[in-house]
Amino acid sequence: VGVHGRFSEIERVASETSTPATNAVLYDLGVSSMHLDQAERGFSYRSEGPLDMRMGHEGMTARDVVNTYPEDELAWVIREYGEERFSGRIAGAIVRARVRAPIETTTELAAVVASAVPKRRGGPHPARRTFQAIRIEVNRELEELSVSLPQAVELLAPGGRLLVISYHSLEDRIVKRFVAGEERLRSLSKKPIRPSAAEMARNPRARAAKLRAAEKEAA
């Protein structure tokens, strides 16, 4: 039975559903294809939709972040969560654009970002990192993961396994450090497991995936 909830609520959900100690907890930290492909959810810079980006239907939206954050705070979000070296230029361009009129759609934001960075041939879309950063901020993704991982270890039975599929370096770094610092866990591989060439050919969105796995040792 599926239960809707945040990662940080895993312990509460387990208690309310009378879930016993479990043999495995699996995190898939990626944005679902359903979210990306539905323009009305506002996740994609490739199709026009409202600036939403919420995983659920509550809390602040991407529109709130883009149109209300001070320039320095916006630059910090884009730099820290998007690892974008042109964060200052992008934040400045967003602030100048929103003075004229609020930025309402994904394509408007993508155009503003593209205007602020050097033109380049090929490679990913210039707004990719900025969209990632704003989505992480909207959903508090890194905080949710950090709060949830210790709860997951509590739920695991001895010998149970913690498995985390991450899609960018910020998430992977949190998981790597947590496993290394948690004395009850034993990492099952020195390096994260990556998808095979065949899997990436079948599903190009899997190309950035990294799987880390650890086992809870007996008390």
Coordinates of N, CA and C in Angstrom, one line a residue:
V1 N 0.8 -1.2 0.0 CA 0.0 0.0 0.0 C 0.9 1.2 0.0
G2 N 0.7 2.1 -0.9 CA 1.4 3.3 -1.0 C 1.0 4.4 0.0
V3 N 1.9 5.1 0.6 CA 1.6 6.1 1.5 C 2.4 7.4 1.1
H4 N 1.7 8.5 1.0 CA 2.3 9.7 0.6 C 2.9 10.4 1.8
G5 N 4.2 10.8 1.6 CA 4.9 11.5 2.7 C 6.2 12.0 2.3
R6 N 6.8 12.8 3.1 CA 8.2 13.3 2.8 C 9.2 12.3 3.3
F7 N 10.4 12.3 2.8 CA 11.5 11.4 3.3 C 11.7 11.6 4.8
S8 N 11.6 12.8 5.3 CA 11.8 13.1 6.7 C 10.7 12.5 7.6
E9 N 9.7 12.0 7.0 CA 8.6 11.4 7.8 C 8.6 9.9 7.8
I10 N 9.7 9.3 7.3 CA 9.7 7.8 7.1 C 9.4 7.1 8.5
E11 N 10.0 7.6 9.6 CA 9.8 7.0 10.8 C 8.4 7.1 11.3
R12 N 7.8 8.2 11.1 CA 6.3 8.4 11.5 C 5.4 7.5 10.7
V13 N 5.7 7.4 9.4 CA 4.9 6.6 8.5 C 5.0 5.1 8.9
A14 N 6.2 4.7 9.2 CA 6.4 3.3 9.6 C 5.6 3.0 10.9
S15 N 5.6 4.0 11.8 CA 4.9 3.8 13.0 C 3.4 3.7 12.8
E16 N 2.9 4.6 12.0 CA 1.5 4.7 11.8 C 0.9 3.5 11.0
T17 N 1.8 2.9 10.2 CA 1.4 1.7 9.4 C 1.8 0.4 10.0
S18 N 2.3 0.5 11.3 CA 2.8 -0.7 12.0 C 3.8 -1.5 11.2
T19 N 4.7 -0.8 10.5 CA 5.7 -1.5 9.8 C 6.8 -2.0 10.7
P20 N 7.1 -3.3 10.7 CA 8.1 -3.9 11.6 C 9.5 -3.6 11.1
A21 N 10.5 -4.0 11.8 CA 11.9 -3.8 11.3 C 12.0 -4.4 9.9
T22 N 12.6 -3.7 9.0 CA 12.6 -4.1 7.6 C 13.9 -4.5 7.1
N23 N 13.9 -5.3 6.1 CA 15.2 -5.9 5.5 C 15.8 -4.9 4.5
A24 N 15.1 -3.9 4.1 CA 15.7 -3.0 3.1 C 14.9 -1.7 3.1
V25 N 15.6 -0.6 2.9 CA 15.1 0.7 2.6 C 15.7 1.2 1.3
L26 N 14.9 1.5 0.3 CA 15.4 2.0 -1.0 C 15.0 3.4 -1.2
Y27 N 15.9 4.3 -1.5 CA 15.6 5.7 -1.9 C 15.9 5.8 -3.4
D28 N 15.0 6.3 -4.1 CA 15.2 6.8 -5.5 C 15.0 8.3 -5.5
L29 N 16.1 9.0 -5.6 CA 16.1 10.4 -5.4 C 15.8 11.2 -6.6
G30 N 15.6 10.5 -7.7 CA 15.3 11.2 -9.0 C 14.0 11.8 -9.1
V31 N 13.8 12.8 -9.9 CA 12.5 13.4 -10.3 C 11.9 12.4 -11.3
S32 N 10.6 12.0 -11.0 CA 10.0 11.0 -11.9 C 9.8 11.5 -13.3
S33 N 9.8 10.6 -14.2 CA 9.5 11.0 -15.6 C 8.1 11.6 -15.7
M34 N 7.2 11.2 -14.9 CA 5.9 11.8 -14.9 C 5.9 13.3 -14.6
H35 N 6.7 13.6 -13.6 CA 6.9 15.1 -13.3 C 7.5 15.8 -14.4
L36 N 8.6 15.3 -15.0 CA 9.3 16.0 -16.1 C 8.4 16.1 -17.3
D37 N 7.6 15.1 -17.6 CA 6.9 15.1 -18.9 C 5.6 15.9 -18.8
Q38 N 5.1 16.2 -17.6 CA 3.9 16.9 -17.5 C 4.2 18.4 -17.3
A39 N 4.0 19.2 -18.4 CA 4.4 20.6 -18.4 C 3.8 21.4 -17.3
E40 N 2.6 21.0 -16.9 CA 1.9 21.8 -15.9 C 2.5 21.7 -14.5
R41 N 3.4 20.7 -14.3 CA 4.1 20.6 -13.0 C 5.3 21.6 -12.9
G42 N 5.7 22.1 -14.1 CA 6.7 23.2 -14.1 C 8.1 22.7 -13.8
F43 N 8.5 21.5 -14.1 CA 9.9 21.0 -13.8 C 10.8 21.2 -15.0
S44 N 10.3 21.3 -16.2 CA 11.1 21.2 -17.4 C 11.3 22.6 -18.0
Y45 N 12.5 22.8 -18.4 CA 12.9 24.0 -19.1 C 12.6 23.9 -20.6
R46 N 12.2 22.7 -21.0 CA 12.0 22.4 -22.5 C 10.6 22.6 -22.9
S47 N 9.7 22.7 -22.0 CA 8.3 22.9 -22.4 C 7.6 23.9 -21.4
E48 N 6.7 24.7 -22.0 CA 6.1 25.8 -21.2 C 5.1 25.3 -20.2
G49 N 5.3 25.8 -19.0 CA 4.3 25.5 -17.9 C 4.5 26.5 -16.8
P50 N 3.7 26.5 -15.8 CA 3.8 27.4 -14.6 C 5.0 27.1 -13.8
L51 N 5.6 28.1 -13.2 CA 6.8 27.8 -12.4 C 6.4 27.2 -11.0
D52 N 6.3 25.9 -11.0 CA 5.8 25.2 -9.8 C 6.9 24.4 -9.2
M53 N 7.3 23.3 -9.7 CA 8.4 22.4 -9.3 C 8.2 21.7 -7.9
R54 N 7.0 21.8 -7.4 CA 6.8 21.1 -6.1 C 6.5 19.6 -6.4
M55 N 7.1 18.8 -5.5 CA 6.9 17.3 -5.6 C 5.4 17.0 -5.2
G56 N 4.9 17.7 -4.2 CA 3.5 17.6 -3.8 C 2.7 18.8 -4.3
H57 N 1.8 19.2 -3.5 CA 0.9 20.3 -3.8 C 0.8 21.3 -2.7
E58 N 1.8 21.3 -1.9 CA 1.8 22.3 -0.8 C 3.1 23.0 -0.7
G59 N 3.1 24.1 0.0 CA 4.3 24.9 0.2 C 4.7 25.8 -0.9
M60 N 5.8 26.5 -0.8 CA 6.2 27.5 -1.8 C 6.5 26.8 -3.1
T61 N 6.4 27.7 -4.2 CA 6.6 27.2 -5.5 C 7.9 27.8 -6.1
A62 N 8.3 27.4 -7.3 CA 9.5 28.0 -7.9 C 9.2 29.4 -8.2
R63 N 8.0 29.7 -8.5 CA 7.6 31.2 -8.8 C 7.9 32.0 -7.6
D64 N 7.6 31.5 -6.4 CA 7.9 32.3 -5.2 C 9.4 32.5 -5.0
V65 N 10.2 31.5 -5.3 CA 11.7 31.6 -5.2 C 12.2 32.6 -6.2
V66 N 11.8 32.5 -7.4 CA 12.3 33.3 -8.5 C 11.9 34.8 -8.3
N67 N 10.7 35.0 -7.8 CA 10.2 36.4 -7.8 C 10.3 37.1 -6.5
T68 N 10.7 36.4 -5.4 CA 10.8 37.0 -4.1 C 12.1 37.0 -3.4
Y69 N 13.0 36.0 -3.8 CA 14.3 35.9 -3.1 C 15.2 37.1 -3.4
P70 N 15.9 37.7 -2.4 CA 16.8 38.7 -2.7 C 17.9 38.2 -3.7
E71 N 18.6 39.1 -4.4 CA 19.5 38.7 -5.4 C 20.6 37.8 -4.8
D72 N 21.2 38.2 -3.7 CA 22.3 37.4 -3.1 C 21.9 36.0 -2.7
E73 N 20.6 35.9 -2.1 CA 20.1 34.6 -1.7 C 19.9 33.7 -2.9
L74 N 19.3 34.3 -4.0 CA 19.1 33.6 -5.2 C 20.4 33.1 -5.8
A75 N 21.4 33.9 -5.8 CA 22.7 33.5 -6.3 C 23.3 32.4 -5.5
W76 N 23.1 32.4 -4.2 CA 23.6 31.3 -3.3 C 22.9 30.0 -3.7
V77 N 21.6 30.0 -3.8 CA 20.9 28.8 -4.2 C 21.4 28.2 -5.5
I78 N 21.5 29.1 -6.5 CA 21.9 28.6 -7.8 C 23.4 28.1 -7.8
R79 N 24.2 28.7 -7.0 CA 25.6 28.3 -6.9 C 25.7 27.0 -6.1
E80 N 25.1 26.9 -4.9 CA 25.3 25.8 -4.0 C 24.5 24.6 -4.5
Y81 N 23.3 24.8 -5.0 CA 22.4 23.6 -5.3 C 22.5 23.2 -6.8
G82 N 23.0 24.2 -7.6 CA 23.1 23.9 -9.1 C 24.5 23.8 -9.5
E83 N 25.5 24.1 -8.6 CA 26.9 24.1 -8.9 C 27.2 24.9 -10.2
E84 N 26.5 26.0 -10.3 CA 26.5 26.9 -11.5 C 27.5 28.0 -11.3
R85 N 28.6 28.1 -12.1 CA 29.6 29.1 -12.0 C 29.2 30.5 -12.4
F86 N 28.1 30.6 -13.1 CA 27.6 31.9 -13.5 C 26.4 32.3 -12.6
S87 N 26.4 31.8 -11.4 CA 25.2 32.0 -10.5 C 24.9 33.5 -10.3
G88 N 26.0 34.3 -10.1 CA 25.8 35.8 -9.9 C 25.2 36.5 -11.1
R89 N 25.6 36.1 -12.3 CA 25.1 36.7 -13.5 C 23.6 36.3 -13.7
I90 N 23.3 35.1 -13.4 CA 22.0 34.6 -13.6 C 21.0 35.2 -12.6
A91 N 21.4 35.3 -11.3 CA 20.6 35.9 -10.3 C 20.3 37.4 -10.7
G92 N 21.4 38.1 -11.1 CA 21.2 39.5 -11.5 C 20.2 39.6 -12.7
A93 N 20.3 38.7 -13.7 CA 19.4 38.8 -14.8 C 17.9 38.5 -14.4
I94 N 17.8 37.6 -13.5 CA 16.4 37.3 -13.0 C 15.8 38.5 -12.2
V95 N 16.6 39.1 -11.4 CA 16.1 40.3 -10.6 C 15.7 41.4 -11.6
R96 N 16.6 41.7 -12.6 CA 16.3 42.7 -13.6 C 15.0 42.4 -14.3
A97 N 14.8 41.1 -14.7 CA 13.6 40.7 -15.5 C 12.4 40.9 -14.7
R98 N 12.4 40.5 -13.4 CA 11.2 40.5 -12.6 C 10.8 41.9 -12.2
V99 N 11.7 42.8 -12.3 CA 11.3 44.2 -12.0 C 10.3 44.7 -13.1
R100 N 10.5 44.3 -14.3 CA 9.6 44.6 -15.4 C 8.3 43.9 -15.2
A101 N 8.3 42.7 -14.9 CA 7.1 41.9 -14.7 C 7.5 40.6 -14.1
P102 N 6.6 40.0 -13.2 CA 6.9 38.7 -12.6 C 7.2 37.6 -13.6
I103 N 8.2 36.8 -13.3 CA 8.5 35.6 -14.2 C 7.5 34.5 -13.8
E104 N 6.7 34.1 -14.8 CA 5.6 33.2 -14.5 C 5.7 31.8 -15.0
T105 N 6.5 31.6 -16.1 CA 6.5 30.3 -16.7 C 8.0 29.8 -16.8
T106 N 8.0 28.5 -17.1 CA 9.3 27.8 -17.2 C 10.1 28.3 -18.4
T107 N 9.4 28.6 -19.5 CA 10.1 29.0 -20.7 C 10.6 30.5 -20.5
E108 N 9.9 31.3 -19.8 CA 10.4 32.7 -19.5 C 11.7 32.6 -18.6
L109 N 11.7 31.8 -17.6 CA 12.8 31.6 -16.8 C 14.0 31.1 -17.6
A110 N 13.8 30.1 -18.4 CA 14.9 29.5 -19.2 C 15.5 30.5 -20.1
A111 N 14.6 31.4 -20.7 CA 15.1 32.4 -21.6 C 16.0 33.4 -20.8
V112 N 15.6 33.8 -19.6 CA 16.3 34.8 -18.8 C 17.7 34.2 -18.5
V113 N 17.7 32.9 -18.1 CA 19.0 32.3 -17.7 C 19.9 32.2 -18.9
A114 N 19.3 31.8 -20.1 CA 20.1 31.6 -21.3 C 20.8 33.0 -21.7
S115 N 20.0 34.1 -21.4 CA 20.6 35.4 -21.8 C 21.7 35.8 -20.9
A116 N 21.9 35.2 -19.8 CA 22.9 35.6 -18.8 C 24.2 34.9 -18.9
V117 N 24.2 33.8 -19.6 CA 25.5 33.0 -19.7 C 26.1 33.0 -21.1
P118 N 27.4 32.7 -21.2 CA 28.0 32.7 -22.5 C 27.3 31.7 -23.4
K119 N 27.2 32.1 -24.7 CA 26.7 31.2 -25.7 C 27.7 30.0 -25.9
R120 N 27.2 28.8 -26.1 CA 28.0 27.7 -26.3 C 27.3 26.7 -27.2
R121 N 28.1 26.0 -28.0 CA 27.5 25.0 -28.9 C 27.4 23.7 -28.3
G122 N 26.3 23.0 -28.5 CA 26.2 21.7 -27.9 C 26.1 21.7 -26.4
G123 N 26.2 20.5 -25.8 CA 26.1 20.4 -24.3 C 24.7 20.6 -23.8
P124 N 24.6 20.5 -22.5 CA 23.3 20.6 -21.9 C 22.7 22.0 -22.0
H125 N 21.4 22.1 -21.8 CA 20.7 23.4 -21.9 C 21.3 24.4 -20.8
P126 N 21.5 25.6 -21.1 CA 22.1 26.5 -20.1 C 21.3 26.7 -18.9
A127 N 20.0 26.4 -18.9 CA 19.2 26.6 -17.7 C 19.1 25.3 -16.8
R128 N 19.8 24.2 -17.2 CA 19.6 23.0 -16.5 C 20.0 23.1 -15.1
R129 N 21.2 23.6 -14.8 CA 21.7 23.7 -13.4 C 20.8 24.7 -12.6
T130 N 20.3 25.7 -13.2 CA 19.5 26.7 -12.4 C 18.2 26.0 -12.1
F131 N 17.6 25.3 -13.0 CA 16.3 24.6 -12.7 C 16.5 23.6 -11.6
Q132 N 17.6 22.8 -11.7 CA 17.9 21.9 -10.6 C 18.0 22.5 -9.3
A133 N 18.7 23.7 -9.2 CA 18.9 24.4 -7.9 C 17.6 24.9 -7.4
I134 N 16.8 25.4 -8.2 CA 15.5 26.0 -7.7 C 14.6 24.8 -7.2
R135 N 14.6 23.7 -8.0 CA 13.8 22.6 -7.5 C 14.2 22.0 -6.2
I136 N 15.5 21.9 -6.0 CA 16.1 21.5 -4.7 C 15.6 22.4 -3.6
E137 N 15.7 23.7 -3.8 CA 15.3 24.7 -2.8 C 13.8 24.6 -2.5
V138 N 13.0 24.5 -3.5 CA 11.5 24.4 -3.4 C 11.1 23.2 -2.5
N139 N 11.8 22.1 -2.7 CA 11.4 20.8 -2.0 C 12.3 20.5 -0.8
R140 N 13.2 21.4 -0.6 CA 14.2 21.1 0.6 C 14.8 19.7 0.5
E141 N 15.2 19.4 -0.7 CA 15.6 18.0 -1.0 C 16.7 17.5 -0.2
L142 N 17.8 18.3 0.0 CA 18.9 17.9 0.7 C 18.7 17.8 2.2
E143 N 17.9 18.7 2.7 CA 17.5 18.6 4.1 C 16.7 17.4 4.4
E144 N 15.7 17.1 3.5 CA 14.9 15.9 3.6 C 15.7 14.7 3.7
L145 N 16.7 14.5 2.8 CA 17.5 13.4 2.8 C 18.3 13.2 4.0
S146 N 18.9 14.3 4.5 CA 19.8 14.3 5.6 C 19.0 13.9 6.9
V147 N 17.8 14.4 7.0 CA 17.0 14.0 8.2 C 16.5 12.6 8.1
S148 N 16.3 12.1 6.9 CA 15.7 10.8 6.7 C 16.6 9.6 6.9
L149 N 17.9 9.8 6.5 CA 18.8 8.6 6.5 C 19.0 8.0 7.9
P150 N 19.2 8.8 9.0 CA 19.3 8.2 10.3 C 18.0 7.4 10.7
Q151 N 16.8 7.9 10.3 CA 15.6 7.2 10.6 C 15.5 5.9 9.9
A152 N 16.0 5.9 8.6 CA 16.0 4.6 7.9 C 16.9 3.5 8.6
V153 N 18.0 4.0 9.1 CA 18.9 3.0 9.8 C 18.2 2.4 11.0
E154 N 17.4 3.2 11.7 CA 16.7 2.8 12.9 C 15.6 1.7 12.5
L155 N 15.1 1.9 11.3 CA 14.0 0.9 10.8 C 14.6 -0.4 10.3
L156 N 15.9 -0.4 10.0 CA 16.5 -1.6 9.4 C 16.7 -2.7 10.5
A157 N 16.4 -3.9 10.2 CA 16.8 -5.1 11.0 C 18.3 -5.3 10.8
P158 N 18.9 -6.0 11.8 CA 20.3 -6.4 11.6 C 20.5 -7.2 10.3
G159 N 21.4 -6.8 9.5 CA 21.6 -7.4 8.2 C 20.8 -6.8 7.1
G160 N 19.9 -5.8 7.5 CA 19.1 -5.1 6.5 C 20.0 -4.2 5.7
R161 N 19.5 -3.8 4.5 CA 20.3 -3.0 3.6 C 19.7 -1.6 3.3
L162 N 20.5 -0.6 3.3 CA 20.1 0.7 2.9 C 20.6 0.9 1.5
L163 N 19.8 1.3 0.5 CA 20.1 1.5 -0.8 C 19.6 2.9 -1.3
V164 N 20.5 3.6 -1.9 CA 20.2 5.0 -2.3 C 20.6 5.2 -3.7
I165 N 19.7 5.6 -4.6 CA 20.0 6.0 -6.0 C 20.0 7.5 -6.1
S166 N 21.1 8.1 -6.3 CA 21.2 9.5 -6.4 C 21.5 9.9 -7.9
Y167 N 21.3 11.2 -8.2 CA 21.4 11.7 -9.6 C 22.3 12.9 -9.7
H168 N 22.8 13.4 -8.6 CA 23.8 14.5 -8.7 C 24.7 14.5 -7.5
S169 N 25.8 15.2 -7.6 CA 26.9 15.0 -6.7 C 26.5 15.5 -5.3
L170 N 25.6 16.4 -5.1 CA 25.2 16.9 -3.8 C 24.6 15.8 -3.0
E171 N 23.6 15.1 -3.6 CA 23.0 14.0 -2.9 C 24.0 12.9 -2.6
D172 N 24.8 12.5 -3.6 CA 25.7 11.4 -3.5 C 26.7 11.7 -2.3
R173 N 27.1 12.9 -2.2 CA 28.1 13.3 -1.2 C 27.4 13.1 0.2
I174 N 26.2 13.5 0.4 CA 25.5 13.3 1.7 C 25.4 11.9 2.0
V175 N 25.1 11.0 1.1 CA 24.9 9.6 1.3 C 26.3 9.0 1.7
K176 N 27.3 9.3 0.9 CA 28.7 8.8 1.1 C 29.2 9.1 2.5
R177 N 29.0 10.4 2.9 CA 29.5 10.8 4.2 C 28.7 10.2 5.4
F178 N 27.4 10.0 5.1 CA 26.5 9.4 6.2 C 27.0 8.0 6.4
V179 N 27.1 7.2 5.3 CA 27.5 5.8 5.5 C 28.9 5.7 6.1
A180 N 29.8 6.6 5.8 CA 31.1 6.5 6.3 C 31.1 6.8 7.8
G181 N 30.2 7.7 8.2 CA 30.2 8.1 9.6 C 29.2 7.4 10.5
E182 N 28.4 6.4 10.0 CA 27.5 5.7 10.7 C 28.1 4.3 11.1
E183 N 28.4 4.1 12.4 CA 29.1 2.9 12.8 C 28.3 1.7 12.7
R184 N 27.0 1.8 12.5 CA 26.1 0.6 12.4 C 26.0 0.1 11.0
L185 N 26.6 0.9 10.0 CA 26.5 0.5 8.6 C 27.9 0.1 8.0
R186 N 27.8 -0.9 7.2 CA 29.0 -1.3 6.4 C 28.8 -1.2 4.9
S187 N 29.6 -0.3 4.3 CA 29.4 -0.1 2.9 C 29.6 -1.4 2.1
L188 N 28.8 -1.6 1.1 CA 29.0 -2.8 0.3 C 29.8 -2.7 -1.0
S189 N 30.2 -1.4 -1.3 CA 31.1 -1.2 -2.4 C 31.9 0.1 -2.2
K190 N 33.2 0.1 -2.6 CA 34.0 1.2 -2.5 C 33.5 2.4 -3.3
K191 N 33.0 2.1 -4.4 CA 32.5 3.2 -5.3 C 31.1 2.9 -5.6
P192 N 30.3 4.0 -6.0 CA 28.9 3.8 -6.4 C 28.8 2.9 -7.6
I193 N 27.7 2.2 -7.7 CA 27.4 1.4 -8.9 C 26.7 2.2 -9.9
R194 N 27.2 2.2 -11.2 CA 26.7 3.0 -12.3 C 25.9 2.1 -13.2
P195 N 25.0 2.7 -14.0 CA 24.2 1.9 -14.9 C 25.1 1.4 -16.1
S196 N 24.8 0.3 -16.7 CA 25.6 -0.2 -17.8 C 25.3 0.6 -19.0
A197 N 26.1 0.4 -20.1 CA 25.9 1.1 -21.3 C 24.5 0.7 -21.9
A198 N 24.2 -0.6 -21.8 CA 22.9 -1.1 -22.3 C 21.7 -0.4 -21.6
E199 N 21.8 -0.3 -20.3 CA 20.7 0.4 -19.5 C 20.6 1.8 -19.9
M200 N 21.7 2.5 -20.1 CA 21.7 3.9 -20.5 C 21.1 4.1 -21.9
A201 N 21.4 3.1 -22.8 CA 20.8 3.1 -24.1 C 19.3 3.0 -24.1
R202 N 18.8 2.1 -23.2 CA 17.4 1.9 -23.0 C 16.7 3.1 -22.3
N203 N 17.4 3.7 -21.4 CA 16.8 4.8 -20.6 C 17.9 5.9 -20.4
P204 N 18.0 6.8 -21.3 CA 19.0 7.9 -21.2 C 18.9 8.6 -19.9
R205 N 17.8 8.7 -19.3 CA 17.7 9.5 -18.0 C 18.4 8.8 -16.9
A206 N 18.8 7.5 -17.1 CA 19.6 6.8 -16.0 C 21.1 7.1 -16.1
R207 N 21.5 7.9 -17.0 CA 23.0 8.0 -17.2 C 23.7 8.7 -16.0
A208 N 22.9 9.5 -15.2 CA 23.6 10.2 -14.1 C 23.4 9.4 -12.8
A209 N 22.7 8.3 -12.8 CA 22.4 7.5 -11.6 C 23.6 6.9 -10.9
K210 N 23.6 7.0 -9.6 CA 24.6 6.3 -8.8 C 23.9 5.6 -7.7
L211 N 24.3 4.3 -7.5 CA 23.7 3.5 -6.4 C 24.7 3.2 -5.3
R212 N 24.4 3.6 -4.1 CA 25.2 3.2 -3.0 C 24.4 2.3 -2.1
A213 N 25.1 1.3 -1.5 CA 24.4 0.3 -0.7 C 25.3 0.0 0.5
A214 N 24.6 -0.1 1.6 CA 25.2 -0.4 2.9 C 24.4 -1.4 3.7
E215 N 25.0 -2.2 4.6 CA 24.3 -3.2 5.4 C 24.4 -2.8 6.8
K216 N 23.3 -3.0 7.5 CA 23.3 -2.7 9.0 C 23.9 -3.9 9.7
E217 N 24.9 -3.7 10.5 CA 25.6 -4.8 11.2 C 24.8 -5.1 12.4
A218 N 25.0 -6.4 12.9 CA 24.3 -6.8 14.1 C 24.9 -6.0 15.3
A219 N 24.0 -5.8 16.3 CA 24.4 -5.1 17.5 C 25.5 -5.8 18.2

